[in-house]
Short mmCIF file of C-alpha atoms in Angstrom, two decimals:
data_model
loop_
_atom_site.label_atom_id
_atom_site.label_comp_id
_atom_site.label_asym_id
_atom_site.label_seq_id
_atom_site.Cartn_x
_atom_site.Cartn_y
_atom_site.Cartn_z
CA UNK A 818 15.08 8.71 -10.61
CA UNK A 819 12.84 5.95 -9.55
CA UNK A 820 9.81 7.03 -11.53
CA UNK A 821 11.71 7.42 -14.75
CA UNK A 822 13.24 4.01 -14.54
CA UNK A 823 9.83 2.45 -14.40
CA UNK A 824 9.35 3.51 -17.99
CA UNK A 825 12.44 3.47 -20.33
CA UNK A 826 13.23 6.74 -21.87
CA UNK A 827 13.32 6.51 -25.70
CA UNK A 828 16.80 7.38 -27.00
CA UNK A 829 18.40 7.44 -23.59
CA UNK A 830 20.88 5.09 -21.99
CA UNK A 831 20.37 5.41 -18.23
CA UNK A 832 22.77 3.92 -15.67
CA UNK A 833 22.44 3.89 -11.95
CA UNK A 834 25.04 4.54 -9.30
CA UNK A 835 24.66 3.90 -5.63
CA UNK A 836 26.06 6.19 -2.92
CA UNK A 837 25.33 4.45 0.41
CA UNK A 838 21.62 5.18 0.91
CA UNK A 839 21.39 7.57 -2.02
CA UNK A 840 20.41 6.52 -5.54
CA UNK A 841 20.95 8.61 -8.72
CA UNK A 842 20.10 7.91 -12.35
CA UNK A 843 22.53 9.27 -14.90
CA UNK A 844 22.05 10.01 -18.62
CA UNK A 845 25.04 10.42 -20.86
CA UNK A 846 25.73 12.43 -24.01
CA UNK A 847 24.11 15.63 -25.10
CA UNK A 848 21.43 13.72 -27.08
CA UNK A 849 20.13 12.27 -23.79
CA UNK A 850 19.26 15.72 -22.50
CA UNK A 851 16.94 16.37 -25.41
CA UNK A 852 15.35 12.95 -25.26
CA UNK A 853 14.69 13.41 -21.56
CA UNK A 854 13.07 16.76 -21.94
CA UNK A 855 10.98 15.45 -24.90
CA UNK A 856 9.94 12.57 -22.69
CA UNK A 857 8.76 14.93 -19.94
CA UNK A 858 6.68 16.92 -22.37
CA UNK A 859 5.10 13.79 -23.85
CA UNK A 860 4.19 12.34 -20.44
CA UNK A 861 2.77 15.66 -19.27
CA UNK A 862 0.48 15.81 -22.35
CA UNK A 863 -0.67 12.18 -22.15
CA UNK A 864 -1.36 12.11 -18.52
CA UNK A 865 -2.22 15.79 -17.68
CA UNK A 866 0.44 15.80 -14.88
CA UNK A 867 2.34 18.52 -13.24
CA UNK A 868 6.09 18.55 -13.03
CA UNK A 869 6.60 19.91 -9.46
CA UNK A 870 10.35 19.77 -9.39
CA UNK A 871 13.31 18.30 -11.22
CA UNK A 872 16.94 19.23 -10.97
CA UNK A 873 19.50 19.06 -13.78
CA UNK A 874 23.06 19.01 -12.46
CA UNK A 875 26.24 18.90 -14.44
CA UNK A 876 28.76 16.75 -12.72
CA UNK A 877 32.30 15.71 -13.59
CA UNK A 878 33.19 12.09 -13.03
CA UNK A 879 30.02 10.87 -11.35
CA UNK A 880 31.78 7.92 -9.73
CA UNK A 881 33.79 4.77 -10.29
CA UNK A 882 30.69 2.64 -9.90
CA UNK A 883 29.62 3.43 -13.53
CA UNK A 884 29.97 0.72 -16.07
CA UNK A 885 29.57 0.43 -19.83
CA UNK A 886 26.01 -0.38 -20.90
CA UNK A 887 24.46 -0.82 -24.32
CA UNK A 888 27.63 0.35 -26.00
CA UNK A 889 27.45 3.75 -24.37
CA UNK A 890 30.57 4.82 -22.54
CA UNK A 891 30.82 7.30 -19.67
CA UNK A 892 32.50 10.42 -20.94
CA UNK A 893 33.06 11.68 -17.43
CA UNK A 894 30.08 13.95 -17.16
CA UNK A 895 26.35 13.61 -17.70
CA UNK A 896 22.88 14.59 -16.58
CA UNK A 897 22.33 13.57 -12.95
CA UNK A 898 18.87 13.51 -11.41
CA UNK A 899 19.20 13.48 -7.61
CA UNK A 900 16.65 11.46 -5.55
CA UNK A 901 14.74 13.98 -3.42
CA UNK A 902 12.76 12.75 -0.41
CA UNK A 903 11.06 16.13 0.09
CA UNK A 904 10.10 18.59 -2.59
CA UNK A 905 9.60 21.56 -0.19
CA UNK A 906 9.07 22.57 3.39
CA UNK A 907 5.44 21.50 3.22
CA UNK A 908 6.60 17.95 2.52
CA UNK A 909 9.03 18.15 5.41
CA UNK A 910 6.32 19.34 7.79
CA UNK A 911 3.97 16.53 6.64
CA UNK A 912 6.68 14.01 7.41
CA UNK A 913 7.13 15.39 10.88
CA UNK A 914 3.36 15.52 11.49
CA UNK A 915 3.19 11.80 10.57
CA UNK A 916 6.17 10.99 12.81
CA UNK A 917 4.47 12.83 15.73
CA UNK A 918 1.32 10.72 15.22
CA UNK A 919 3.27 7.51 15.17
CA UNK A 920 5.17 8.46 18.31
CA UNK A 921 1.94 9.28 20.06
CA UNK A 922 0.26 6.08 18.86
CA UNK A 923 3.00 3.69 19.96
CA UNK A 924 4.27 5.67 23.00
CA UNK A 925 7.67 6.25 21.46
CA UNK A 926 10.11 8.66 23.07
CA UNK A 927 11.71 10.73 20.31
CA UNK A 928 15.13 11.86 21.41
CA UNK A 929 16.40 13.43 18.15
CA UNK A 930 15.67 13.72 14.42
CA UNK A 931 17.15 15.28 11.34
CA UNK A 932 15.64 15.54 7.89
CA UNK A 933 18.19 15.61 5.05
CA UNK A 934 17.35 16.04 1.36
CA UNK A 935 17.31 12.35 0.50
CA UNK A 936 17.12 10.59 3.84
CA UNK A 937 16.53 11.16 7.54
CA UNK A 938 17.84 10.18 10.97
CA UNK A 939 15.70 9.28 14.03
CA UNK A 940 16.71 8.43 17.58
CA UNK A 941 13.72 6.77 19.31
CA UNK A 942 13.12 4.82 22.46
CA UNK A 943 10.39 2.14 22.47
CA UNK A 944 8.82 0.41 25.43
CA UNK A 945 7.13 -2.22 23.28
CA UNK A 946 8.39 -4.08 20.17
CA UNK A 947 6.66 -1.64 17.78
CA UNK A 948 9.56 -0.28 15.86
CA UNK A 949 8.90 -2.24 12.66
CA UNK A 950 5.24 -1.46 12.51
CA UNK A 951 5.79 2.14 13.44
CA UNK A 952 8.41 2.75 10.77
CA UNK A 953 6.15 1.22 8.19
CA UNK A 954 3.47 3.80 9.16
CA UNK A 955 6.00 6.66 9.15
CA UNK A 956 7.20 5.81 5.62
CA UNK A 957 3.92 4.67 4.20
CA UNK A 958 1.95 7.56 5.60
CA UNK A 959 4.41 10.06 4.14
CA UNK A 960 4.31 8.34 0.74
CA UNK A 961 0.54 8.81 0.64
CA UNK A 962 0.41 12.40 1.92
CA UNK A 963 3.39 14.02 0.27
CA UNK A 964 3.50 15.50 -3.18
CA UNK A 965 6.53 13.40 -3.89
CA UNK A 966 5.82 9.66 -4.49
CA UNK A 967 9.47 8.75 -4.46
CA UNK A 968 11.24 11.18 -6.76
CA UNK A 969 11.47 14.85 -7.50
CA UNK A 970 9.42 14.34 -10.65
CA UNK A 971 5.74 13.53 -10.10
CA UNK A 972 4.65 10.87 -12.65
CA UNK A 973 1.83 8.34 -12.52
CA UNK A 974 2.79 5.29 -10.51
CA UNK A 975 2.27 2.26 -12.65
CA UNK A 976 2.10 -1.19 -11.14
CA UNK A 977 1.93 -2.78 -14.62
CA UNK A 978 3.69 -1.39 -17.74
CA UNK A 979 1.90 -3.63 -20.20
CA UNK A 980 -0.33 -6.63 -20.57
CA UNK A 981 2.52 -9.08 -20.13
CA UNK A 982 3.06 -7.65 -16.65
CA UNK A 983 -0.63 -8.12 -15.85
CA UNK A 984 -0.59 -11.69 -17.12
CA UNK A 985 2.51 -12.49 -15.05
CA UNK A 986 0.79 -11.07 -11.95
CA UNK A 987 -2.25 -13.38 -12.61
CA UNK A 988 0.00 -16.35 -13.19
CA UNK A 989 1.67 -15.76 -9.78
CA UNK A 990 -1.75 -15.26 -8.16
CA UNK A 991 -2.96 -18.47 -9.64
CA UNK A 992 0.05 -20.43 -8.28
CA UNK A 993 -0.51 -19.01 -4.79
CA UNK A 994 -4.23 -19.98 -4.88
CA UNK A 995 -3.29 -23.49 -5.88
CA UNK A 996 -0.55 -23.84 -3.26
CA UNK A 997 -2.61 -22.62 -0.32
CA UNK A 998 -5.99 -23.84 -1.41
CA UNK A 999 -7.49 -20.33 -1.68
CA UNK A 1000 -10.94 -19.80 -3.23
CA UNK A 1001 -10.64 -16.77 -5.51
CA UNK A 1002 -14.09 -15.11 -5.72
CA UNK A 1003 -13.13 -11.94 -7.56
CA UNK A 1004 -10.21 -9.87 -8.70
CA UNK A 1005 -9.52 -6.66 -10.61
CA UNK A 1006 -6.16 -5.26 -11.77
CA UNK A 1007 -6.05 -1.47 -11.95
CA UNK A 1008 -3.15 0.59 -13.28
CA UNK A 1009 -1.55 1.22 -9.85
CA UNK A 1010 -3.25 -1.22 -7.50
CA UNK A 1011 -5.43 -4.40 -7.44
CA UNK A 1012 -8.44 -5.87 -5.59
CA UNK A 1013 -8.80 -9.47 -4.50
CA UNK A 1014 -11.73 -11.29 -2.79
CA UNK A 1015 -10.35 -14.60 -1.44
CA UNK A 1016 -11.62 -17.22 0.97
CA UNK A 1017 -9.04 -19.16 2.99
CA UNK A 1018 -9.65 -22.37 4.86
CA UNK A 1019 -6.35 -22.07 6.78
CA UNK A 1020 -4.59 -18.92 8.18
CA UNK A 1021 -2.36 -18.54 5.17
CA UNK A 1022 -3.31 -15.02 3.97
CA UNK A 1023 -0.16 -13.39 5.21
CA UNK A 1024 2.21 -15.98 3.61
CA UNK A 1025 0.20 -16.09 0.45
CA UNK A 1026 0.13 -12.32 -0.03
CA UNK A 1027 3.89 -12.18 0.63
CA UNK A 1028 4.32 -14.61 -2.28
CA UNK A 1029 1.91 -12.67 -4.50
CA UNK A 1030 3.52 -9.31 -4.00
CA UNK A 1031 7.11 -10.47 -3.49
CA UNK A 1032 7.07 -12.84 -6.47
CA UNK A 1033 5.56 -10.21 -8.79
CA UNK A 1034 8.05 -7.57 -7.63
CA UNK A 1035 10.96 -9.82 -8.43
CA UNK A 1036 9.60 -10.73 -11.88
CA UNK A 1037 8.82 -7.13 -12.62
CA UNK A 1038 12.28 -5.91 -11.65
CA UNK A 1039 14.09 -8.65 -13.65
CA UNK A 1040 11.95 -7.96 -16.78
CA UNK A 1041 12.43 -4.20 -16.66
CA UNK A 1042 15.92 -4.04 -15.26
CA UNK A 1043 14.93 -2.32 -12.09
CA UNK A 1044 15.81 -2.57 -8.41
CA UNK A 1045 13.94 -1.66 -5.25
CA UNK A 1046 10.31 -1.74 -4.19
CA UNK A 1047 7.45 -2.17 -6.62
CA UNK A 1048 4.65 -1.89 -4.12
CA UNK A 1049 4.48 0.52 -1.21
CA UNK A 1050 3.71 -0.67 2.23
CA UNK A 1051 1.81 -3.74 3.37
CA UNK A 1052 -1.36 -4.98 1.76
CA UNK A 1053 -4.68 -3.98 3.34
CA UNK A 1054 -6.94 -6.88 4.39
CA UNK A 1055 -10.56 -6.71 5.62
CA UNK A 1056 -12.30 -9.78 7.12
CA UNK A 1057 -15.76 -10.03 5.50
CA UNK A 1058 -19.05 -11.62 6.57
CA UNK A 1059 -19.47 -13.95 3.56
CA UNK A 1060 -23.19 -14.37 3.92
CA UNK A 1061 -23.93 -10.61 4.06
CA UNK A 1062 -21.41 -9.17 1.60
CA UNK A 1063 -20.12 -11.78 -0.88
CA UNK A 1064 -22.45 -10.82 -3.79
CA UNK A 1065 -22.15 -7.08 -3.29
CA UNK A 1066 -18.38 -7.15 -3.15
CA UNK A 1067 -18.33 -9.06 -6.44
CA UNK A 1068 -20.04 -6.14 -8.04
CA UNK A 1069 -18.01 -3.51 -6.24
CA UNK A 1070 -14.64 -5.06 -7.31
CA UNK A 1071 -15.37 -5.54 -11.02
CA UNK A 1072 -16.86 -2.04 -11.33
CA UNK A 1073 -13.68 -0.34 -10.14
CA UNK A 1074 -12.50 0.45 -13.73
CA UNK A 1075 -15.90 1.94 -14.51
CA UNK A 1076 -15.85 4.23 -11.55
CA UNK A 1077 -12.26 5.25 -12.42
CA UNK A 1078 -13.40 6.20 -15.96
CA UNK A 1079 -11.14 3.61 -17.58
CA UNK A 1080 -14.00 1.96 -19.44
CA UNK A 1081 -17.72 2.21 -19.99
CA UNK A 1082 -18.79 -1.18 -18.53
CA UNK A 1083 -17.34 -4.04 -16.59
CA UNK A 1084 -17.23 -6.12 -19.73
CA UNK A 1085 -14.89 -3.69 -21.40
CA UNK A 1086 -12.14 -4.33 -18.84
CA UNK A 1087 -10.16 -7.41 -19.71
CA UNK A 1088 -8.21 -7.65 -16.40
CA UNK A 1089 -10.96 -8.51 -13.90
CA UNK A 1090 -12.79 -11.72 -12.93
CA UNK A 1091 -15.87 -10.40 -14.72
CA UNK A 1092 -14.52 -11.46 -18.13
CA UNK A 1093 -13.78 -14.95 -16.85
CA UNK A 1094 -17.14 -15.38 -15.19
CA UNK A 1095 -18.94 -14.22 -18.39
CA UNK A 1096 -16.87 -16.62 -20.52
CA UNK A 1097 -15.04 -13.81 -22.32
CA UNK A 1098 -11.59 -14.80 -21.05
CA UNK A 1099 -9.87 -17.92 -19.78
CA UNK A 1100 -10.69 -18.58 -16.14
CA UNK A 1101 -7.88 -18.63 -13.61
CA UNK A 1102 -7.33 -21.89 -11.70
CA UNK A 1103 -8.94 -21.32 -8.33
CA UNK A 1104 -11.47 -18.78 -9.54
CA UNK A 1105 -14.88 -19.73 -8.14
CA UNK A 1106 -16.76 -18.79 -11.36
CA UNK A 1107 -19.08 -21.74 -11.29
CA UNK A 1108 -19.87 -21.34 -7.65
CA UNK A 1109 -20.60 -17.67 -8.15
CA UNK A 1110 -22.90 -18.30 -11.12
CA UNK A 1111 -24.80 -20.96 -9.12
CA UNK A 1112 -25.94 -18.09 -6.86
CA UNK A 1113 -27.68 -16.56 -9.85
CA UNK A 1114 -29.26 -19.62 -11.36
CA UNK A 1115 -28.96 -23.28 -12.19
CA UNK A 1116 -28.53 -22.83 -15.98
CA UNK A 1117 -25.24 -21.30 -17.05
CA UNK A 1118 -26.49 -18.91 -19.75
CA UNK A 1119 -29.36 -17.62 -17.67
CA UNK A 1120 -27.05 -17.26 -14.64
CA UNK A 1121 -24.57 -15.20 -16.67
CA UNK A 1122 -27.39 -12.94 -17.81
CA UNK A 1123 -28.58 -12.41 -14.32
CA UNK A 1124 -25.04 -11.71 -13.07
CA UNK A 1125 -24.41 -9.22 -15.88
CA UNK A 1126 -27.67 -7.43 -15.03
CA UNK A 1127 -26.78 -7.36 -11.37
CA UNK A 1128 -23.35 -5.75 -12.08
CA UNK A 1129 -24.78 -3.23 -14.55
CA UNK A 1130 -27.33 -2.11 -11.94
CA UNK A 1131 -24.44 -1.23 -9.70
CA UNK A 1132 -23.14 1.54 -11.96
CA UNK A 1133 -23.78 4.80 -10.13
CA UNK A 1134 -24.71 2.82 -6.97
CA UNK A 1135 -22.74 3.98 -3.90
CA UNK A 1136 -21.54 1.08 -1.81
CA UNK A 1137 -20.15 2.44 1.48
CA UNK A 1138 -20.42 -0.24 4.17
CA UNK A 1139 -19.09 0.60 7.67
CA UNK A 1140 -15.76 -1.15 8.29
CA UNK A 1141 -15.26 -1.67 11.98
CA UNK A 1142 -11.72 -1.25 13.45
CA UNK A 1143 -10.45 -0.85 9.84
CA UNK A 1144 -10.50 -4.61 9.34
CA UNK A 1145 -14.03 -6.08 9.85
CA UNK A 1146 -16.93 -5.89 7.40
CA UNK A 1147 -19.96 -7.34 9.09
CA UNK A 1148 -22.52 -6.88 11.85
CA UNK A 1149 -21.87 -6.87 15.59
CA UNK A 1150 -22.55 -10.52 16.00
CA UNK A 1151 -20.03 -11.37 13.21
CA UNK A 1152 -17.32 -9.19 14.85
CA UNK A 1153 -18.06 -10.68 18.26
CA UNK A 1154 -17.75 -14.26 16.92
CA UNK A 1155 -14.46 -13.46 15.15
CA UNK A 1156 -12.96 -11.78 18.21
CA UNK A 1157 -14.02 -14.74 20.28
CA UNK A 1158 -11.81 -16.94 18.14
CA UNK A 1159 -8.90 -14.55 17.95
CA UNK A 1160 -5.63 -14.97 19.80
CA UNK A 1161 -4.36 -12.16 22.10
CA UNK A 1162 -3.62 -9.01 20.11
CA UNK A 1163 0.03 -8.41 19.17
CA UNK A 1164 1.63 -5.08 19.99
CA UNK A 1165 2.39 -4.84 16.28
CA UNK A 1166 -1.30 -4.42 15.44
CA UNK A 1167 -2.18 -0.74 15.00
CA UNK A 1168 -4.41 0.60 17.77
CA UNK A 1169 -7.18 1.56 15.32
CA UNK A 1170 -7.52 -2.05 14.39
CA UNK A 1171 -8.13 -3.21 17.98
CA UNK A 1172 -11.54 -3.52 19.56
CA UNK A 1173 -11.51 -2.50 23.18
CA UNK A 1174 -13.99 -1.34 25.85
CA UNK A 1175 -14.66 2.42 25.96
CA UNK A 1176 -12.70 4.54 28.40
CA UNK A 1177 -15.80 5.26 30.56
CA UNK A 1178 -16.40 1.54 30.74
CA UNK A 1179 -12.79 0.80 31.72
CA UNK A 1180 -12.93 3.51 34.34
CA UNK A 1181 -16.19 2.10 35.81
CA UNK A 1182 -14.82 -1.43 36.00
CA UNK A 1183 -11.50 -0.41 37.71
CA UNK A 1184 -10.99 -0.15 41.44
CA UNK A 1185 -9.25 3.21 41.18
CA UNK A 1186 -8.05 5.75 38.65
CA UNK A 1187 -4.49 4.47 38.20
CA UNK A 1188 -5.75 0.94 37.59
CA UNK A 1189 -8.14 2.27 34.93
CA UNK A 1190 -5.25 4.13 33.27
CA UNK A 1191 -3.11 1.06 33.19
CA UNK A 1192 -5.91 -1.09 31.82
CA UNK A 1193 -6.65 1.51 29.09
CA UNK A 1194 -2.99 1.71 28.17
CA UNK A 1195 -2.68 -2.15 28.11
CA UNK A 1196 -5.46 -2.43 25.49
CA UNK A 1197 -3.21 -0.63 22.95
CA UNK A 1198 -6.40 0.96 21.51
CA UNK A 1199 -5.88 4.41 23.03
CA UNK A 1200 -3.05 6.91 22.79
CA UNK A 1201 -1.54 8.56 25.85
CA UNK A 1202 -3.16 11.78 24.82
CA UNK A 1203 -6.60 10.24 24.51
CA UNK A 1204 -6.28 8.60 27.94
CA UNK A 1205 -5.03 11.87 29.40
CA UNK A 1206 -7.87 13.85 27.92
CA UNK A 1207 -10.40 11.41 29.51
CA UNK A 1208 -8.84 11.58 32.99
CA UNK A 1209 -7.84 15.25 32.80
CA UNK A 1210 -4.07 14.55 33.06
CA UNK A 1211 -1.09 15.37 31.00
CA UNK A 1212 0.08 12.56 28.66
CA UNK A 1213 3.50 12.46 30.44
CA UNK A 1214 1.64 11.68 33.69
CA UNK A 1215 -0.30 8.97 31.98
CA UNK A 1216 2.93 7.50 30.63
CA UNK A 1217 4.45 7.44 34.14
CA UNK A 1218 1.41 5.77 35.62
CA UNK A 1219 1.19 3.18 32.84
CA UNK A 1220 4.87 2.24 33.26
CA UNK A 1221 4.32 1.47 36.88
CA UNK A 1222 2.45 -1.69 35.81
CA UNK A 1223 5.71 -3.28 34.78
CA UNK A 1224 7.75 -1.76 37.48
CA UNK A 1225 9.14 0.96 35.26
#
């Protein structure tokens, strides 16, 4: 089970066997059963969690792929925990609902599907190169909405198991900042995610984040003897108007542990940039601590006092800025300037992250209805259903008219 292998079971000797696209974790000997059940009870008490489902199966000769580990031999039978993709019919329906939304968003034709217990099959036809992005949304959306985060047992997902993991993450982040010349304004490591506020002089965010996440995942798996994904889905990035939101975002990021109830004040949380700015921890290379303090005063001690007061005043303060198109934080002029410098939008960009004229405006500017439909479809910002609702047509008719633009 993926979740169990993130945290070693005391007294157990787990091994893993691979059956094509199916993973199982096995525990051998009768003592392992008791240790496993004791572990479940302990985790439930500590984290106030609910065990939605787990299956104990007795199996003879689990497979030839088993090897000897830590002096424990395979007696030919053991406790096998199957990997379950869906816990119940509600999970299956949520998966299908998410698949339906993705098909509608990207204009996929779904010819067939089948949901198995631990995998699924799809047969889809795409008119644009959107398969990669769409499948990320299918899988990522289901991971967020289902009761099952990746195994039949619901346990807290931990990105870091201890302080050494956190330090290794920060070491990797520091190397990336140095390599790509990033200015790191703020960071905060939570138990199952993290926040960064970085300024880039070159378009290196995608490459840098790939190294931050990929490098940490490899080090995490090597250290804990794991395989597979450590982080789910792609990172979320928002382009920010520095002049309007730099200071407020500093406060928002370092107060995340306080809002989550993990500590009483920002100074109590060791794993954020607040400690480094206040001189309570060693500063990461690339962290703009001095530049930040200069915004609060010319003398270091007085500037730190002012910064601490500013952060403390944010406790209980609700910061809910309007993010436009899911990726811009700034006023209309800021968004217009950014879009003026942007290259043509790729088909891989989700439609909700694209800025496009309204459907009435597209209709008013077009010579006739079909041209307006083709223009609306070409923006990638509207689904076939949305376009159909505006023009009073079925989405299949919209699809046929839209395809005529390319001779289809």
